[in-house]
């Protein structure tokens, strides 16, 4: 028998208090459960829905390069410059007259395009 | 998926299902976790309304972290106990700052011979004495001796060593035994 005058509870008495406390554990009310579920559904809906104003996805290297060069307008200018460079490379300035004549339908010979001894006496015509 | 079908699914798996848009997973997690969070918060705070607010807030944090949850790093319950303890600590600090002496009072009425009333009086007396313990001692004692967790899990929740958990619970129990020893008679401990 425990001595009521003792100043401390025994281990066994403390254990009985712990068990009593466990038995008196409060349970969540229906209102609390409803509030928690409402939170869960709201967060879930928000996470699944697409975010308005979200940053556009990356469009890849070439799209980024095109943008850096000024978009479509910049790219078409660049294309024109490349084509011009190609024509000048094929037809050096001293042959530009022959190229112009060809474009206008005039008679030109292949020798006009081939320098020196390599020239062949072939006449080309646009018929 | 029906709730019954989820009774064997781990909390971690349920959280992944929730993050993928499964509404039933949210219900199952709420049913399993809310009572534990509320019980812990109530024992830490001694106030039901405050404990309910903490429960709602702790679970709100769980819902928000769900998409980023990394499986295998921690148990959901361990994480949730830690969040709950932090929320309780914040509230207790605010109460101390306001200097409000609203620690729940121990019921002084002598309990009737009815066993149910004695059990209730014991629970209330213990809760009152727990409220007087330093916060870390209280948390360790509650987790170990009322909620029945093992020391390694408590050490993870409290972010301290297992030895420190043992020390906290031992000191907490000694303090409780001393505080409640004077009330042995009213707690029905005449006959040991």
Coordinates of C-alpha atoms in Angstrom, one line a residue:
Chain A
X1 CA 0.0 0.0 0.0
X2 CA 1.3 3.4 -1.0
X3 CA 1.9 5.9 1.8
X4 CA -0.4 8.9 1.2
X5 CA 2.2 11.1 3.0
X6 CA 4.9 10.3 0.5
X7 CA 6.0 13.3 -1.3
X8 CA 6.4 11.7 -4.8
X9 CA 4.3 9.5 -6.9
X10 CA 5.7 6.1 -7.7
X11 CA 6.6 5.0 -11.2
X12 CA 3.4 2.8 -11.3
X13 CA 1.2 5.7 -10.2
X14 CA 2.7 8.0 -12.8
X15 CA 2.0 5.3 -15.4
X16 CA -1.7 5.2 -14.4
X17 CA -1.8 9.0 -14.9
X18 CA -0.3 8.6 -18.3
X19 CA -2.9 6.0 -19.2
X20 CA -5.7 8.2 -17.8
X21 CA -4.5 11.1 -19.9
X22 CA -4.3 8.9 -23.0
X23 CA -7.9 7.8 -22.4
X24 CA -9.0 11.5 -22.2
X25 CA -7.4 12.4 -25.5
X26 CA -9.6 15.0 -27.3
X27 CA -10.9 13.9 -30.7
X28 CA -11.2 16.3 -33.6
X29 CA -14.6 17.8 -34.0
X30 CA -16.5 17.5 -37.3
X31 CA -16.1 21.2 -37.9
X32 CA -12.3 20.9 -37.6
X33 CA -12.2 17.9 -39.9
X34 CA -14.3 19.8 -42.4
X35 CA -12.0 22.8 -42.2
X36 CA -8.9 20.7 -42.8
X37 CA -10.5 18.9 -45.8
X38 CA -11.5 22.2 -47.3
X39 CA -7.9 23.4 -47.0
X40 CA -6.7 20.2 -48.6
X41 CA -9.1 20.5 -51.5
X42 CA -8.2 24.2 -52.0
X43 CA -4.5 23.6 -52.1
X44 CA -4.9 20.6 -54.3
X45 CA -7.1 22.5 -56.8
X46 CA -4.6 25.3 -56.9
X47 CA -1.6 23.0 -57.4
X48 CA -3.3 21.2 -60.3
X49 CA -4.7 24.2 -62.1
X50 CA -2.3 26.0 -64.5
X51 CA -0.9 29.1 -63.0
X52 CA -2.2 32.2 -64.7
X53 CA 0.6 34.4 -66.1
X54 CA 3.1 31.6 -65.8
X55 CA 6.4 32.1 -67.5
X56 CA 6.5 30.6 -71.1
X57 CA 8.5 27.5 -71.6
X58 CA 11.9 27.6 -73.1
X59 CA 11.7 27.4 -76.9
X60 CA 15.1 25.9 -77.6
X61 CA 18.4 27.0 -78.9
X62 CA 17.4 28.1 -82.4
X63 CA 14.3 30.0 -81.2
X64 CA 16.5 31.8 -78.7
X65 CA 19.2 32.6 -81.4
X66 CA 16.5 33.9 -83.7
X67 CA 15.3 36.2 -81.0
X68 CA 18.8 37.4 -80.2
X69 CA 19.2 38.3 -83.9
X70 CA 16.1 40.5 -83.9
X71 CA 13.3 38.0 -84.7
X72 CA 11.9 37.3 -88.2
X73 CA 12.8 40.8 -89.4
X74 CA 16.4 40.4 -88.4
X75 CA 16.6 36.9 -89.8
X76 CA 15.3 38.0 -93.3
X77 CA 17.8 40.8 -93.4
X78 CA 20.6 38.4 -92.5
X79 CA 19.4 36.0 -95.2
X80 CA 19.5 38.8 -97.8
X81 CA 23.0 39.7 -96.7
X82 CA 24.1 36.1 -97.0
X83 CA 22.6 35.7 -100.5
X84 CA 24.3 38.9 -101.7
X85 CA 27.7 37.7 -100.3
X86 CA 27.2 34.4 -102.2
X87 CA 26.5 36.2 -105.5
X88 CA 29.5 38.4 -105.1
X89 CA 31.7 35.4 -104.3
X90 CA 30.5 33.5 -107.5
X91 CA 30.7 36.6 -109.7
X92 CA 33.6 38.7 -108.7
X93 CA 33.2 42.4 -109.5
X94 CA 35.0 42.2 -112.9
X95 CA 32.4 39.6 -114.0
X96 CA 29.4 41.4 -112.8
X97 CA 28.7 42.9 -116.2
X98 CA 28.4 39.4 -117.7
X99 CA 26.1 38.3 -114.9
X100 CA 24.0 41.3 -115.5
X101 CA 23.9 40.5 -119.2
X102 CA 22.9 37.0 -118.5
X103 CA 20.0 38.2 -116.3
X104 CA 18.9 40.5 -119.0
X105 CA 19.0 37.8 -121.7
X106 CA 22.0 39.0 -123.7
X107 CA 24.4 36.6 -125.3
X108 CA 27.4 35.6 -123.1
X109 CA 30.1 33.0 -123.5
X110 CA 31.3 30.6 -120.8
X111 CA 34.7 32.2 -121.3
X112 CA 33.3 35.3 -119.7
X113 CA 33.1 33.3 -116.4
X114 CA 36.3 31.2 -116.8
X115 CA 39.5 33.1 -116.6
X116 CA 42.5 32.8 -119.1
X117 CA 43.4 29.6 -121.0
X118 CA 40.7 27.5 -119.4
X119 CA 38.1 29.3 -121.5
X120 CA 35.9 27.3 -123.9
X121 CA 34.3 28.8 -126.9
X122 CA 30.8 27.8 -126.0
X123 CA 28.0 30.1 -126.6
X124 CA 25.1 30.0 -124.2
X125 CA 21.8 31.4 -125.0
X126 CA 18.6 31.7 -123.1
X127 CA 16.9 30.5 -126.4
Chain B
X1 CA -10.0 5.2 -54.5
X2 CA -12.2 4.2 -51.5
X3 CA -11.0 5.0 -48.0
X4 CA -11.1 1.4 -47.0
X5 CA -8.7 0.6 -49.9
X6 CA -6.3 3.1 -48.5
X7 CA -6.1 1.8 -44.9
X8 CA -2.9 -0.1 -45.7
X9 CA -1.3 2.6 -47.7
X10 CA 1.6 4.4 -46.0
X11 CA 1.3 8.1 -45.2
X12 CA 4.1 8.8 -47.6
X13 CA 2.4 7.1 -50.5
X14 CA -0.9 8.8 -49.6
X15 CA 0.9 12.1 -49.7
X16 CA 2.2 11.4 -53.2
X17 CA -1.4 10.4 -54.3
X18 CA -2.7 13.6 -52.8
X19 CA -0.1 15.6 -54.7
X20 CA -1.2 13.9 -57.9
X21 CA -4.8 15.1 -57.3
X22 CA -6.3 12.1 -55.5
X23 CA -9.1 13.6 -53.2
X24 CA -9.6 10.3 -51.3
X25 CA -5.9 10.4 -50.2
X26 CA -6.6 13.8 -48.6
X27 CA -9.5 12.4 -46.6
X28 CA -7.5 9.3 -45.5
X29 CA -4.5 11.5 -44.4
X30 CA -6.9 13.8 -42.5
X31 CA -8.6 10.9 -40.7
X32 CA -5.3 9.3 -39.7
X33 CA -3.2 12.4 -38.8
X34 CA -5.6 15.0 -37.5
X35 CA -6.4 13.2 -34.2
X36 CA -2.7 12.7 -33.5
X37 CA -1.8 16.3 -34.2
X38 CA -4.7 17.5 -32.1
X39 CA -3.8 15.3 -29.2
X40 CA -0.2 16.4 -29.2
X41 CA -1.1 20.1 -29.6
X42 CA -3.6 19.9 -26.8
X43 CA -1.1 18.4 -24.4
X44 CA 1.5 21.0 -25.4
X45 CA -0.9 24.0 -25.1
X46 CA -3.6 22.8 -22.7
X47 CA -6.2 24.6 -24.7
X48 CA -8.5 22.9 -27.1
X49 CA -9.3 25.9 -29.3
X50 CA -5.6 26.7 -29.7
X51 CA -4.8 23.1 -30.4
X52 CA -7.5 23.0 -33.1
X53 CA -5.9 26.0 -34.8
X54 CA -2.5 24.4 -34.6
X55 CA -3.9 21.2 -36.1
X56 CA -5.4 23.0 -39.0
X57 CA -2.2 25.0 -39.6
X58 CA 0.1 22.0 -39.4
X59 CA -2.0 20.0 -41.9
X60 CA -2.1 23.1 -44.2
X61 CA 1.7 23.0 -44.2
X62 CA 1.5 19.3 -45.1
X63 CA -0.8 20.0 -48.0
X64 CA 1.5 22.7 -49.3
X65 CA 4.7 20.6 -49.1
X66 CA 3.1 17.6 -50.7
X67 CA 4.3 18.3 -54.3
X68 CA 7.9 18.6 -53.0
X69 CA 7.8 15.7 -50.6
X70 CA 10.9 13.6 -50.9
X71 CA 10.1 10.0 -50.1
X72 CA 12.5 8.1 -47.9
X73 CA 13.9 11.2 -46.1
X74 CA 11.5 11.4 -43.2
X75 CA 8.2 9.8 -42.0
X76 CA 5.2 12.1 -42.5
X77 CA 4.3 11.7 -38.8
X78 CA 7.8 12.7 -37.7
X79 CA 7.7 15.7 -39.9
X80 CA 4.2 16.6 -38.7
X81 CA 5.1 16.2 -35.0
X82 CA 8.0 18.6 -35.5
X83 CA 5.9 21.2 -37.3
X84 CA 3.2 20.8 -34.6
X85 CA 5.8 21.3 -31.8
X86 CA 7.2 24.4 -33.6
X87 CA 3.7 25.9 -34.0
X88 CA 3.0 25.2 -30.3
X89 CA 6.3 26.8 -29.3
X90 CA 5.4 29.9 -31.3
X91 CA 2.1 30.2 -29.5
X92 CA 3.5 29.6 -26.1
X93 CA 6.1 32.3 -26.7
X94 CA 3.3 34.8 -27.7
X95 CA 1.4 33.9 -24.5
X96 CA 4.5 34.5 -22.4
X97 CA 5.2 37.8 -24.1
X98 CA 1.6 38.9 -23.4
X99 CA 2.2 37.8 -19.8
X100 CA -1.1 36.1 -19.6
X101 CA -1.4 33.7 -16.8
X102 CA -3.9 31.4 -18.4
X103 CA -2.2 28.1 -17.8
X104 CA -5.0 25.5 -17.3
X105 CA -5.8 25.1 -13.7
X106 CA -5.9 21.8 -12.0
X107 CA -9.3 20.9 -10.9
X108 CA -9.3 21.3 -7.1
X109 CA -12.6 19.6 -6.4
X110 CA -12.2 16.3 -4.6
X111 CA -13.0 13.6 -7.1
X112 CA -16.0 11.4 -6.5
X113 CA -15.5 7.7 -5.9
X114 CA -16.8 7.1 -9.4
X115 CA -13.9 5.5 -11.4
X116 CA -14.7 7.6 -14.5
X117 CA -14.4 10.8 -12.6
X118 CA -11.2 9.7 -11.0
X119 CA -9.7 8.9 -14.3
X120 CA -10.8 12.3 -15.6
X121 CA -9.4 14.0 -12.6
X122 CA -6.1 12.2 -13.0
X123 CA -5.9 13.2 -16.7
X124 CA -6.6 16.8 -15.8
X125 CA -4.1 16.8 -12.9
X126 CA -1.5 15.4 -15.2
X127 CA -2.2 18.0 -17.9
X128 CA -1.9 20.7 -15.4
X129 CA 1.4 19.4 -14.1
X130 CA 2.6 18.9 -17.7
X131 CA 1.9 22.6 -18.4
X132 CA 4.3 23.5 -15.6
X133 CA 7.2 21.6 -17.0
X134 CA 9.8 23.3 -19.3
X135 CA 8.6 23.0 -22.8
X136 CA 11.2 20.4 -24.0
X137 CA 10.7 18.2 -21.0
X138 CA 6.9 18.3 -21.6
X139 CA 7.3 17.4 -25.2
X140 CA 9.6 14.5 -24.5
X141 CA 7.4 13.1 -21.8
X142 CA 4.2 13.5 -23.9
X143 CA 5.7 11.8 -26.9
X144 CA 7.3 9.0 -24.9
X145 CA 4.8 8.2 -22.2
X146 CA 1.4 9.3 -23.5
X147 CA 1.7 9.0 -27.3
X148 CA 4.0 6.0 -27.0
X149 CA 6.7 6.9 -29.5
X150 CA 10.1 5.2 -29.3
X151 CA 13.2 7.3 -28.3
X152 CA 14.8 7.2 -31.7
X153 CA 11.8 8.7 -33.4
X154 CA 11.5 11.3 -30.6
X155 CA 15.1 12.2 -31.1
X156 CA 14.4 12.8 -34.7
X157 CA 11.3 14.9 -34.0
X158 CA 13.1 17.0 -31.4
X159 CA 16.4 17.0 -33.3
X160 CA 18.4 15.9 -30.3
X161 CA 20.3 12.7 -29.4
X162 CA 18.6 9.6 -27.9
X163 CA 20.5 10.2 -24.7
X164 CA 19.2 13.7 -24.5
X165 CA 15.6 12.4 -25.0
X166 CA 16.2 9.9 -22.1
X167 CA 17.5 12.7 -19.9
X168 CA 14.6 15.0 -20.7
X169 CA 12.0 12.3 -20.0
X170 CA 13.7 11.2 -16.8
X171 CA 13.8 14.8 -15.5
X172 CA 10.2 15.4 -16.6
X173 CA 8.9 12.4 -14.9
X174 CA 10.8 13.3 -11.6
X175 CA 9.2 16.7 -11.7
X176 CA 5.7 15.3 -12.4
X177 CA 6.1 12.7 -9.6
X178 CA 7.1 15.5 -7.2
X179 CA 4.4 17.9 -8.2
X180 CA 1.6 15.4 -8.1
X181 CA 2.8 13.5 -5.1
X182 CA 1.2 16.0 -2.8
X183 CA -2.2 15.2 -4.4
X184 CA -2.0 11.4 -4.1
X185 CA -5.2 11.2 -2.0
X186 CA -7.4 13.2 -4.3
X187 CA -6.0 11.2 -7.3
X188 CA -7.3 8.0 -5.7
X189 CA -3.9 6.5 -4.8
X190 CA -4.7 5.4 -1.3
X191 CA -4.4 1.7 -2.0
X192 CA -1.4 1.8 -4.3

